[in-house]
Amino acid sequence: MDSTKEKNDSCKDDLLLRMGLNDNKAGMEGLDKEKINKIIMEATKGSRFYENELKKEKQVNQRIETMMQQKAQITSQQLRKAQLQVNKCAMELEQSRDLNNTIVHIDMDAFYAAVEMRDNPELKDKPIAVGSSSMLSTSNYRARRFGVRAAMPGFIAKKLCPQLTIVPPNFDKYRAVSREVKEILADYDPNFMAMSLDEAYLNITTHLQERRNWPEDKRKYFIKTGTSLENGKPEKKLNKLSENERSISPLLFEDSPPDLQPPENTSQVNSEEQNNPQSIQNSVVFGTSAEEVVKEIRFRIEQKTTLTASAGIAPNTMLAKVCSDKNKPNGQYQILPNRQAVMDFIKDLPIRKVSGIGKVTEKMLKALGIITCTELYQQRALLSLLFSETSWRYFLQISMGLGSTHLTRTFSEISKAEEQYSLCQELCSELAQDLQKEGLKGKTVTIKLKNVNFEVKTRASTVSSAVSTAEEIFALAKELLRTEIDADFPHPLRLRLMGVRLSSFLNEEDKKHQQRSIVGFLQAGDPTLSGTGCVEKNDKDQFLKPVEMSHKRSFFDKKRSEKKWSHQDTVKCETVNGHDVQTSQSFQVLKKMSENLETSENSDNNQIFTCPVCFREQGSISLEAFNKHVDACLNGPSMSEMFSYSPAASTKVNKKGNIHHSFSLCEKQDYETHQKNTEINSEDCVELVETIGNPSEVESIDALSNKHSKEECSSLPSTSFNIENCHQNFCSVALESEDAGSLRRQEPPQSYLYEEMTDQALICPVCNLKQKTSDLTQFNVHVDICLNKGIIQELKKDKVNPVNQPKESTKSTGNSGRVQKAVTKTKRSGSMTKYSASKKIKPNNPRHTLDIFFK
DNA sequence: CGGATCGAC
DNA sequence: CTATGTCGATCCG
């Protein structure tokens, strides 16, 4: 990729020279890394800042050391068990892989600096940075050659590059430009997610579908040179051209990596252009592929703002983000939506490139011999023993190339009562739909309000007869909302988030069949427990194994199977105020059962299984019988389907999982989080929630009150990550290499992912491993064994004390944390985080993330 | 629970 | 001339 970049760059230089517009003629100017580091070191050494850095570094080293000790104590037995468990998880993840979305990450190139250069021709040829002498937000590419980058103090930058011009930031201007860009983005995804002034994610899946039928003229754009001519500054125009050369000459759009050019379309320049010397007046037609769409977006951005953007196209946000970095500046890159392409891309990807993996994590993992995603995957079992659940699950996802496939709407302040009511109404109907899907009715309606100061209020009202329709719920919710609005009158409520919850569901007496899913859920874990609670046994309920992939399973079912391996007792009763005794009891039962699940599971020999191959339920049969069935199925005609089911099946599951029982639009929420919340909510079985922010407007993110300060003060580094240039590598790691090597060698003798992911070979649907044999029978034997070992028999975990795993389940941690936050107030982090590493990369951590309302 | 830490920008 | 930011989320005792 680097070579591609180089090529582009030299191409650009060439062109610039020919046009006499070269704005970076000094190809050789700048400093080498060694010099850069030396200067930084001199400027830094002895400062308090530096001392503190050293201290922090020691701490990290200490952490690594304890981690290594912990690792040394892990027995191969433990590792094997962990392996099975993690594989199970990997399998689930694999099945949930969703390649059906087209996610685009747009990233403006050196945004602040580019704006300044555009508006002030004098800066054009100079190395510049935006910021102050104490902190820089952005530098232009010219300055970067001197090692001047975002998040660097200006005075050090000056030492690196004495000619450097430091421009104070004009946030209003950036915001205005950002708005222009966002207007364009909204055409492709009205719900796009703006991460900051210069970055956004789009889900263009829908756009792509519609676009297929678009006539050519709808995809045709005229190349304007007018903007700069009209303002009567020819010189400026030239400057612009220099930045614009790629779009002015549409041929240069072809600079994307060759591997992704869909034959179908390449942007075509109208034929007249060829003969027309004034080709600059001509138009371009963009094709209908994702790549073409993104070219179009970038073209329009450049035409409108005279600024360039880079973009990444991929099936999920995590990948899209990495992609946008790849051909920066002014380039784009796509990962085609097939598993193979994803795996190829991931294979050698350094984990540090991934949003969410920072300096420290990188170092810790490096100590374990992990640098690339492949290695991350290979060490998954070990990681599950050394890191918290959130962390290792996150690692696992990364290593499999997974990420969010849906974008959440952003939330801007709503202070008009009218809007608040209509939002509330919207929520109520969404909630009602979910209720209908689950066939539930409830008696308590609760609204939750979070204001711009992050203070949260919940107000509930309970009625005697259960409600379920949107109208009924809204009638109650509206009154609650009105009370709150009136209470603050004449001041408006400045809301950041609103949620509507229904709880106190009817029990089976009243609503037998509606209740079934809950009953089933409660009973599912251990049939022997049924009846001990306040629910009666229902013979129809089935026990769904983790292997089970039935597209029919409801999210309760899903949750139920989840339960088995996440021993969490997430739900905090405090947050469930207002429930009647009955529901609270159910809730307790639920908890108990979930505790019992793990131990009880080994004993269930006669259960209803769902075949992972044909998806049919197999009735109440023994394990052996079930395995025979699977065996048969694998041998049968559905064999080929098995290897292609993943996306389709997962889609279904996803769709199901997507019932938005809890839906936060406040801030960014990703798919995992969303799912998580869905699950958690379903867990306590007593309420369904709808939370929502208002649909994003073009500018929504900017309007977020808490965003302002952030955007204004924060740097928006736009460079690609370049660790060598970090002015922060003061010390090097003490323990490492040999240790790391030996560590890896200790791994259990298993074959792992990447080979497996790369061809048609037989992949066990259970352990997810490629099987060496191509003999079907042998393969089936393996699957058989796997089913017995890994999945159906629940592992008894005797776990090592993980390095950072104080909590039972991070899932619950994350969530209860959020609850706390919601219920109390936002906690101000009082800590003075010292700035760490100058890296750009990735927006909010897709990790778990998320905010969401509610429990 | 609150201070420390991490990561993003 | 000095001089290294702010936020949210998570970890961890």
PDB file of N, CA and C in Angstrom, chain A residues 497-582:
ATOM      1  N   LEU A 497     -31.485  13.133  25.326  1.00  0.00           N
ATOM      2  CA  LEU A 497     -31.943  11.764  25.126  1.00  0.00           C
ATOM      3  C   LEU A 497     -33.306  11.574  25.752  1.00  0.00           C
ATOM      4  N   MET A 498     -34.082  10.788  25.084  1.00  0.00           N
ATOM      5  CA  MET A 498     -35.394  10.482  25.645  1.00  0.00           C
ATOM      6  C   MET A 498     -35.616   8.980  25.518  1.00  0.00           C
ATOM      7  N   GLY A 499     -36.241   8.424  26.505  1.00  0.00           N
ATOM      8  CA  GLY A 499     -36.535   7.005  26.434  1.00  0.00           C
ATOM      9  C   GLY A 499     -37.949   6.741  26.929  1.00  0.00           C
ATOM     10  N   VAL A 500     -38.540   5.736  26.362  1.00  0.00           N
ATOM     11  CA  VAL A 500     -39.855   5.324  26.852  1.00  0.00           C
ATOM     12  C   VAL A 500     -39.785   3.849  27.178  1.00  0.00           C
ATOM     13  N   ARG A 501     -40.266   3.511  28.290  1.00  0.00           N
ATOM     14  CA  ARG A 501     -40.185   2.121  28.725  1.00  0.00           C
ATOM     15  C   ARG A 501     -41.568   1.613  29.100  1.00  0.00           C
ATOM     16  N   LEU A 502     -41.799   0.387  28.786  1.00  0.00           N
ATOM     17  CA  LEU A 502     -43.009  -0.248  29.294  1.00  0.00           C
ATOM     18  C   LEU A 502     -42.583  -1.411  30.168  1.00  0.00           C
ATOM     19  N   SER A 503     -43.224  -1.528  31.287  1.00  0.00           N
ATOM     20  CA  SER A 503     -42.854  -2.629  32.167  1.00  0.00           C
ATOM     21  C   SER A 503     -44.101  -3.157  32.876  1.00  0.00           C
ATOM     22  N   SER A 504     -43.882  -3.961  33.844  1.00  0.00           N
ATOM     23  CA  SER A 504     -44.996  -4.633  34.522  1.00  0.00           C
ATOM     24  C   SER A 504     -45.848  -5.390  33.526  1.00  0.00           C
ATOM     25  N   PHE A 505     -45.218  -6.278  32.857  1.00  0.00           N
ATOM     26  CA  PHE A 505     -45.954  -7.056  31.870  1.00  0.00           C
ATOM     27  C   PHE A 505     -46.959  -7.971  32.545  1.00  0.00           C
ATOM     28  N   LEU A 506     -47.949  -8.266  31.784  1.00  0.00           N
ATOM     29  CA  LEU A 506     -48.963  -9.174  32.325  1.00  0.00           C
ATOM     30  C   LEU A 506     -48.355 -10.547  32.507  1.00  0.00           C
ATOM     31  N   ASN A 507     -48.852 -11.229  33.466  1.00  0.00           N
ATOM     32  CA  ASN A 507     -48.350 -12.592  33.626  1.00  0.00           C
ATOM     33  C   ASN A 507     -49.235 -13.555  32.836  1.00  0.00           C
ATOM     34  N   GLU A 508     -48.916 -14.800  32.929  1.00  0.00           N
ATOM     35  CA  GLU A 508     -49.561 -15.765  32.031  1.00  0.00           C
ATOM     36  C   GLU A 508     -51.035 -15.960  32.346  1.00  0.00           C
ATOM     37  N   GLU A 509     -51.415 -15.598  33.516  1.00  0.00           N
ATOM     38  CA  GLU A 509     -52.824 -15.704  33.842  1.00  0.00           C
ATOM     39  C   GLU A 509     -53.643 -14.899  32.842  1.00  0.00           C
ATOM     40  N   ASP A 510     -53.180 -13.707  32.658  1.00  0.00           N
ATOM     41  CA  ASP A 510     -53.928 -12.818  31.793  1.00  0.00           C
ATOM     42  C   ASP A 510     -53.643 -13.067  30.321  1.00  0.00           C
ATOM     43  N   LYS A 511     -52.422 -13.352  30.082  1.00  0.00           N
ATOM     44  CA  LYS A 511     -52.011 -13.352  28.688  1.00  0.00           C
ATOM     45  C   LYS A 511     -51.164 -14.573  28.413  1.00  0.00           C
ATOM     46  N   LYS A 512     -51.819 -15.653  28.394  1.00  0.00           N
ATOM     47  CA  LYS A 512     -51.025 -16.855  28.356  1.00  0.00           C
ATOM     48  C   LYS A 512     -50.051 -16.923  27.189  1.00  0.00           C
ATOM     49  N   HIS A 513     -50.586 -16.789  26.042  1.00  0.00           N
ATOM     50  CA  HIS A 513     -49.648 -17.046  24.954  1.00  0.00           C
ATOM     51  C   HIS A 513     -48.674 -15.903  24.722  1.00  0.00           C
ATOM     52  N   GLN A 514     -49.095 -14.728  25.066  1.00  0.00           N
ATOM     53  CA  GLN A 514     -48.156 -13.630  24.891  1.00  0.00           C
ATOM     54  C   GLN A 514     -46.961 -13.826  25.812  1.00  0.00           C
ATOM     55  N   GLN A 515     -47.298 -14.381  26.914  1.00  0.00           N
ATOM     56  CA  GLN A 515     -46.289 -14.497  27.937  1.00  0.00           C
ATOM     57  C   GLN A 515     -45.295 -15.597  27.643  1.00  0.00           C
ATOM     58  N   ARG A 516     -45.653 -16.387  26.714  1.00  0.00           N
ATOM     59  CA  ARG A 516     -44.873 -17.607  26.555  1.00  0.00           C
ATOM     60  C   ARG A 516     -43.384 -17.393  26.409  1.00  0.00           C
ATOM     61  N   SER A 517     -43.072 -16.425  25.665  1.00  0.00           N
ATOM     62  CA  SER A 517     -41.638 -16.292  25.441  1.00  0.00           C
ATOM     63  C   SER A 517     -40.894 -16.010  26.731  1.00  0.00           C
ATOM     64  N   ILE A 518     -41.531 -15.304  27.575  1.00  0.00           N
ATOM     65  CA  ILE A 518     -40.879 -15.037  28.847  1.00  0.00           C
ATOM     66  C   ILE A 518     -40.817 -16.288  29.687  1.00  0.00           C
ATOM     67  N   VAL A 519     -41.912 -16.954  29.729  1.00  0.00           N
ATOM     68  CA  VAL A 519     -41.921 -18.188  30.503  1.00  0.00           C
ATOM     69  C   VAL A 519     -40.850 -19.123  29.989  1.00  0.00           C
ATOM     70  N   GLY A 520     -40.825 -19.193  28.685  1.00  0.00           N
ATOM     71  CA  GLY A 520     -39.841 -20.074  28.083  1.00  0.00           C
ATOM     72  C   GLY A 520     -38.450 -19.662  28.485  1.00  0.00           C
ATOM     73  N   PHE A 521     -38.295 -18.433  28.494  1.00  0.00           N
ATOM     74  CA  PHE A 521     -36.981 -17.943  28.831  1.00  0.00           C
ATOM     75  C   PHE A 521     -36.606 -18.320  30.254  1.00  0.00           C
ATOM     76  N   LEU A 522     -37.552 -18.119  31.110  1.00  0.00           N
ATOM     77  CA  LEU A 522     -37.257 -18.401  32.501  1.00  0.00           C
ATOM     78  C   LEU A 522     -37.013 -19.870  32.748  1.00  0.00           C
ATOM     79  N   GLN A 523     -37.697 -20.647  32.008  1.00  0.00           N
ATOM     80  CA  GLN A 523     -37.573 -22.069  32.263  1.00  0.00           C
ATOM     81  C   GLN A 523     -36.417 -22.705  31.530  1.00  0.00           C
ATOM     82  N   ALA A 524     -36.059 -22.044  30.524  1.00  0.00           N
ATOM     83  CA  ALA A 524     -35.165 -22.704  29.603  1.00  0.00           C
ATOM     84  C   ALA A 524     -33.891 -23.223  30.226  1.00  0.00           C
ATOM     85  N   GLY A 525     -33.358 -22.449  31.099  1.00  0.00           N
ATOM     86  CA  GLY A 525     -32.052 -22.818  31.607  1.00  0.00           C
ATOM     87  C   GLY A 525     -32.032 -24.191  32.230  1.00  0.00           C
ATOM     88  N   ASP A 526     -32.973 -24.475  32.992  1.00  0.00           N
ATOM     89  CA  ASP A 526     -32.961 -25.739  33.678  1.00  0.00           C
ATOM     90  C   ASP A 526     -34.385 -26.172  33.955  1.00  0.00           C
ATOM     91  N   PRO A 527     -34.811 -27.136  33.235  1.00  0.00           N
ATOM     92  CA  PRO A 527     -36.202 -27.569  33.353  1.00  0.00           C
ATOM     93  C   PRO A 527     -36.562 -27.959  34.780  1.00  0.00           C
ATOM     94  N   THR A 528     -35.631 -28.436  35.490  1.00  0.00           N
ATOM     95  CA  THR A 528     -35.956 -28.880  36.839  1.00  0.00           C
ATOM     96  C   THR A 528     -36.332 -27.716  37.731  1.00  0.00           C
ATOM     97  N   LEU A 529     -35.941 -26.573  37.317  1.00  0.00           N
ATOM     98  CA  LEU A 529     -36.257 -25.418  38.124  1.00  0.00           C
ATOM     99  C   LEU A 529     -37.650 -24.886  37.846  1.00  0.00           C
ATOM    100  N   SER A 530     -38.159 -25.296  36.742  1.00  0.00           N
ATOM    101  CA  SER A 530     -39.431 -24.711  36.372  1.00  0.00           C
ATOM    102  C   SER A 530     -40.443 -24.999  37.467  1.00  0.00           C
ATOM    103  N   GLY A 531     -41.249 -24.048  37.680  1.00  0.00           N
ATOM    104  CA  GLY A 531     -42.234 -24.251  38.714  1.00  0.00           C
ATOM    105  C   GLY A 531     -41.756 -23.748  40.062  1.00  0.00           C
ATOM    106  N   THR A 532     -40.529 -23.623  40.214  1.00  0.00           N
ATOM    107  CA  THR A 532     -40.059 -23.096  41.488  1.00  0.00           C
ATOM    108  C   THR A 532     -40.322 -21.614  41.566  1.00  0.00           C
ATOM    109  N   GLY A 533     -40.352 -21.023  40.434  1.00  0.00           N
ATOM    110  CA  GLY A 533     -40.593 -19.584  40.409  1.00  0.00           C
ATOM    111  C   GLY A 533     -42.073 -19.312  40.378  1.00  0.00           C
ATOM    112  N   CYS A 534     -42.382 -18.195  39.855  1.00  0.00           N
ATOM    113  CA  CYS A 534     -43.778 -17.839  39.828  1.00  0.00           C
ATOM    114  C   CYS A 534     -44.376 -18.174  38.481  1.00  0.00           C
ATOM    115  N   VAL A 535     -43.645 -18.896  37.718  1.00  0.00           N
ATOM    116  CA  VAL A 535     -44.174 -19.222  36.404  1.00  0.00           C
ATOM    117  C   VAL A 535     -44.411 -20.708  36.287  1.00  0.00           C
ATOM    118  N   GLU A 536     -45.335 -21.035  35.437  1.00  0.00           N
ATOM    119  CA  GLU A 536     -45.565 -22.456  35.294  1.00  0.00           C
ATOM    120  C   GLU A 536     -44.782 -23.008  34.125  1.00  0.00           C
ATOM    121  N   LYS A 537     -44.663 -24.252  34.198  1.00  0.00           N
ATOM    122  CA  LYS A 537     -43.914 -24.901  33.138  1.00  0.00           C
ATOM    123  C   LYS A 537     -44.754 -24.938  31.876  1.00  0.00           C
ATOM    124  N   ASN A 538     -44.060 -24.796  30.837  1.00  0.00           N
ATOM    125  CA  ASN A 538     -44.722 -24.858  29.562  1.00  0.00           C
ATOM    126  C   ASN A 538     -43.956 -25.842  28.699  1.00  0.00           C
ATOM    127  N   ASP A 539     -44.621 -26.896  28.406  1.00  0.00           N
ATOM    128  CA  ASP A 539     -43.940 -27.979  27.715  1.00  0.00           C
ATOM    129  C   ASP A 539     -43.411 -27.593  26.343  1.00  0.00           C
ATOM    130  N   LYS A 540     -44.017 -26.600  25.844  1.00  0.00           N
ATOM    131  CA  LYS A 540     -43.601 -26.266  24.490  1.00  0.00           C
ATOM    132  C   LYS A 540     -42.266 -25.551  24.452  1.00  0.00           C
ATOM    133  N   ASP A 541     -41.868 -25.120  25.572  1.00  0.00           N
ATOM    134  CA  ASP A 541     -40.620 -24.386  25.548  1.00  0.00           C
ATOM    135  C   ASP A 541     -39.470 -25.309  25.295  1.00  0.00           C
ATOM    136  N   GLN A 542     -38.623 -24.802  24.531  1.00  0.00           N
ATOM    137  CA  GLN A 542     -37.505 -25.636  24.179  1.00  0.00           C
ATOM    138  C   GLN A 542     -36.220 -25.014  24.678  1.00  0.00           C
ATOM    139  N   PHE A 543     -35.338 -25.897  24.809  1.00  0.00           N
ATOM    140  CA  PHE A 543     -34.040 -25.413  25.226  1.00  0.00           C
ATOM    141  C   PHE A 543     -33.209 -25.182  23.987  1.00  0.00           C
ATOM    142  N   LEU A 544     -32.792 -23.998  23.828  1.00  0.00           N
ATOM    143  CA  LEU A 544     -32.017 -23.717  22.638  1.00  0.00           C
ATOM    144  C   LEU A 544     -30.534 -23.729  22.950  1.00  0.00           C
ATOM    145  N   LYS A 545     -29.897 -24.552  22.268  1.00  0.00           N
ATOM    146  CA  LYS A 545     -28.458 -24.651  22.495  1.00  0.00           C
ATOM    147  C   LYS A 545     -27.751 -23.472  21.860  1.00  0.00           C
ATOM    148  N   PRO A 546     -26.576 -23.257  22.334  1.00  0.00           N
ATOM    149  CA  PRO A 546     -25.801 -22.186  21.708  1.00  0.00           C
ATOM    150  C   PRO A 546     -25.554 -22.444  20.234  1.00  0.00           C
ATOM    151  N   VAL A 547     -25.497 -23.692  19.897  1.00  0.00           N
ATOM    152  CA  VAL A 547     -25.248 -24.019  18.514  1.00  0.00           C
ATOM    153  C   VAL A 547     -26.405 -23.605  17.650  1.00  0.00           C
ATOM    154  N   GLU A 548     -27.483 -23.521  18.296  1.00  0.00           N
ATOM    155  CA  GLU A 548     -28.724 -23.363  17.583  1.00  0.00           C
ATOM    156  C   GLU A 548     -28.708 -22.095  16.754  1.00  0.00           C
ATOM    157  N   MET A 549     -29.183 -22.254  15.550  1.00  0.00           N
ATOM    158  CA  MET A 549     -29.150 -21.095  14.685  1.00  0.00           C
ATOM    159  C   MET A 549     -30.510 -20.831  14.077  1.00  0.00           C
ATOM    160  N   SER A 550     -31.470 -21.358  14.707  1.00  0.00           N
ATOM    161  CA  SER A 550     -32.792 -21.210  14.120  1.00  0.00           C
ATOM    162  C   SER A 550     -33.096 -19.761  13.828  1.00  0.00           C
ATOM    163  N   HIS A 551     -33.534 -19.554  12.653  1.00  0.00           N
ATOM    164  CA  HIS A 551     -33.891 -18.186  12.299  1.00  0.00           C
ATOM    165  C   HIS A 551     -35.147 -17.764  13.017  1.00  0.00           C
ATOM    166  N   LYS A 552     -35.763 -18.734  13.609  1.00  0.00           N
ATOM    167  CA  LYS A 552     -37.016 -18.396  14.256  1.00  0.00           C
ATOM    168  C   LYS A 552     -36.823 -17.888  15.671  1.00  0.00           C
ATOM    169  N   ARG A 553     -35.671 -18.058  16.167  1.00  0.00           N
ATOM    170  CA  ARG A 553     -35.588 -17.787  17.581  1.00  0.00           C
ATOM    171  C   ARG A 553     -35.790 -16.312  17.882  1.00  0.00           C
ATOM    172  N   SER A 554     -36.494 -16.088  18.894  1.00  0.00           N
ATOM    173  CA  SER A 554     -36.755 -14.721  19.276  1.00  0.00           C
ATOM    174  C   SER A 554     -35.574 -14.225  20.059  1.00  0.00           C
ATOM    175  N   PHE A 555     -35.603 -12.995  20.345  1.00  0.00           N
ATOM    176  CA  PHE A 555     -34.436 -12.504  21.043  1.00  0.00           C
ATOM    177  C   PHE A 555     -34.394 -12.995  22.476  1.00  0.00           C
ATOM    178  N   PHE A 556     -35.527 -13.392  22.959  1.00  0.00           N
ATOM    179  CA  PHE A 556     -35.495 -14.005  24.294  1.00  0.00           C
ATOM    180  C   PHE A 556     -34.726 -15.307  24.229  1.00  0.00           C
ATOM    181  N   ASP A 557     -35.057 -16.019  23.198  1.00  0.00           N
ATOM    182  CA  ASP A 557     -34.354 -17.279  23.032  1.00  0.00           C
ATOM    183  C   ASP A 557     -32.876 -17.042  22.896  1.00  0.00           C
ATOM    184  N   LYS A 558     -32.626 -16.059  22.140  1.00  0.00           N
ATOM    185  CA  LYS A 558     -31.233 -15.761  21.899  1.00  0.00           C
ATOM    186  C   LYS A 558     -30.542 -15.431  23.193  1.00  0.00           C
ATOM    187  N   LYS A 559     -31.211 -14.601  23.934  1.00  0.00           N
ATOM    188  CA  LYS A 559     -30.664 -14.193  25.205  1.00  0.00           C
ATOM    189  C   LYS A 559     -30.449 -15.407  26.080  1.00  0.00           C
ATOM    190  N   ARG A 560     -31.417 -16.235  26.007  1.00  0.00           N
ATOM    191  CA  ARG A 560     -31.366 -17.402  26.849  1.00  0.00           C
ATOM    192  C   ARG A 560     -30.130 -18.231  26.550  1.00  0.00           C
ATOM    193  N   SER A 561     -29.880 -18.427  25.287  1.00  0.00           N
ATOM    194  CA  SER A 561     -28.711 -19.231  24.987  1.00  0.00           C
ATOM    195  C   SER A 561     -27.437 -18.488  25.336  1.00  0.00           C
ATOM    196  N   GLU A 562     -27.495 -17.223  25.189  1.00  0.00           N
ATOM    197  CA  GLU A 562     -26.360 -16.395  25.598  1.00  0.00           C
ATOM    198  C   GLU A 562     -25.994 -16.674  27.041  1.00  0.00           C
ATOM    199  N   LYS A 563     -27.033 -16.672  27.807  1.00  0.00           N
ATOM    200  CA  LYS A 563     -26.902 -16.752  29.244  1.00  0.00           C
ATOM    201  C   LYS A 563     -25.939 -17.820  29.667  1.00  0.00           C
ATOM    202  N   LYS A 564     -25.965 -18.842  28.914  1.00  0.00           N
ATOM    203  CA  LYS A 564     -25.229 -19.988  29.361  1.00  0.00           C
ATOM    204  C   LYS A 564     -23.756 -19.735  29.557  1.00  0.00           C
ATOM    205  N   TRP A 565     -23.268 -18.842  28.772  1.00  0.00           N
ATOM    206  CA  TRP A 565     -21.851 -18.669  29.002  1.00  0.00           C
ATOM    207  C   TRP A 565     -21.497 -17.304  29.549  1.00  0.00           C
ATOM    208  N   SER A 566     -22.452 -16.498  29.655  1.00  0.00           N
ATOM    209  CA  SER A 566     -22.100 -15.261  30.322  1.00  0.00           C
ATOM    210  C   SER A 566     -22.799 -15.249  31.658  1.00  0.00           C
ATOM    211  N   HIS A 567     -22.063 -15.582  32.631  1.00  0.00           N
ATOM    212  CA  HIS A 567     -22.656 -15.644  33.956  1.00  0.00           C
ATOM    213  C   HIS A 567     -22.732 -14.248  34.491  1.00  0.00           C
ATOM    214  N   GLN A 568     -23.753 -13.612  34.092  1.00  0.00           N
ATOM    215  CA  GLN A 568     -23.857 -12.232  34.509  1.00  0.00           C
ATOM    216  C   GLN A 568     -25.160 -12.050  35.228  1.00  0.00           C
ATOM    217  N   ASP A 569     -25.122 -11.163  36.111  1.00  0.00           N
ATOM    218  CA  ASP A 569     -26.405 -10.797  36.661  1.00  0.00           C
ATOM    219  C   ASP A 569     -26.502  -9.310  36.554  1.00  0.00           C
ATOM    220  N   THR A 570     -26.600  -8.975  35.385  1.00  0.00           N
ATOM    221  CA  THR A 570     -26.573  -7.609  35.017  1.00  0.00           C
ATOM    222  C   THR A 570     -27.546  -6.675  35.597  1.00  0.00           C
ATOM    223  N   VAL A 571     -28.702  -7.134  35.710  1.00  0.00           N
ATOM    224  CA  VAL A 571     -29.742  -6.155  35.886  1.00  0.00           C
ATOM    225  C   VAL A 571     -29.836  -5.629  37.299  1.00  0.00           C
ATOM    226  N   LYS A 572     -29.886  -4.384  37.367  1.00  0.00           N
ATOM    227  CA  LYS A 572     -29.996  -3.788  38.687  1.00  0.00           C
ATOM    228  C   LYS A 572     -31.453  -3.497  38.980  1.00  0.00           C
ATOM    229  N   CYS A 573     -31.857  -3.957  40.081  1.00  0.00           N
ATOM    230  CA  CYS A 573     -33.268  -3.790  40.368  1.00  0.00           C
ATOM    231  C   CYS A 573     -33.671  -2.342  40.577  1.00  0.00           C
ATOM    232  N   GLU A 574     -32.769  -1.581  41.082  1.00  0.00           N
ATOM    233  CA  GLU A 574     -33.121  -0.179  41.306  1.00  0.00           C
ATOM    234  C   GLU A 574     -33.638   0.469  40.053  1.00  0.00           C
ATOM    235  N   THR A 575     -33.090   0.036  38.961  1.00  0.00           N
ATOM    236  CA  THR A 575     -33.503   0.690  37.737  1.00  0.00           C
ATOM    237  C   THR A 575     -34.850   0.203  37.273  1.00  0.00           C
ATOM    238  N   VAL A 576     -35.350  -0.732  37.984  1.00  0.00           N
ATOM    239  CA  VAL A 576     -36.620  -1.299  37.574  1.00  0.00           C
ATOM    240  C   VAL A 576     -37.686  -0.926  38.571  1.00  0.00           C
ATOM    241  N   ASN A 577     -37.610   0.229  39.008  1.00  0.00           N
ATOM    242  CA  ASN A 577     -38.610   0.677  39.964  1.00  0.00           C
ATOM    243  C   ASN A 577     -39.993   0.495  39.395  1.00  0.00           C
ATOM    244  N   GLY A 578     -40.896   0.442  40.270  1.00  0.00           N
ATOM    245  CA  GLY A 578     -42.256   0.488  39.793  1.00  0.00           C
ATOM    246  C   GLY A 578     -42.765  -0.835  39.260  1.00  0.00           C
ATOM    247  N   HIS A 579     -41.964  -1.820  39.315  1.00  0.00           N
ATOM    248  CA  HIS A 579     -42.493  -3.107  38.898  1.00  0.00           C
ATOM    249  C   HIS A 579     -43.275  -3.714  40.030  1.00  0.00           C
ATOM    250  N   ASP A 580     -44.277  -4.419  39.651  1.00  0.00           N
ATOM    251  CA  ASP A 580     -45.014  -5.035  40.725  1.00  0.00           C
ATOM    252  C   ASP A 580     -44.268  -6.262  41.204  1.00  0.00           C
ATOM    253  N   VAL A 581     -44.734  -6.781  42.269  1.00  0.00           N
ATOM    254  CA  VAL A 581     -44.052  -7.888  42.912  1.00  0.00           C
ATOM    255  C   VAL A 581     -43.831  -9.037  41.943  1.00  0.00           C
ATOM    256  N   GLN A 582     -44.842  -9.266  41.229  1.00  0.00           N
ATOM    257  CA  GLN A 582     -44.793 -10.386  40.310  1.00  0.00           C
ATOM    258  C   GLN A 582     -43.591 -10.336  39.386  1.00  0.00           C
TER     259      GLN A 582
END
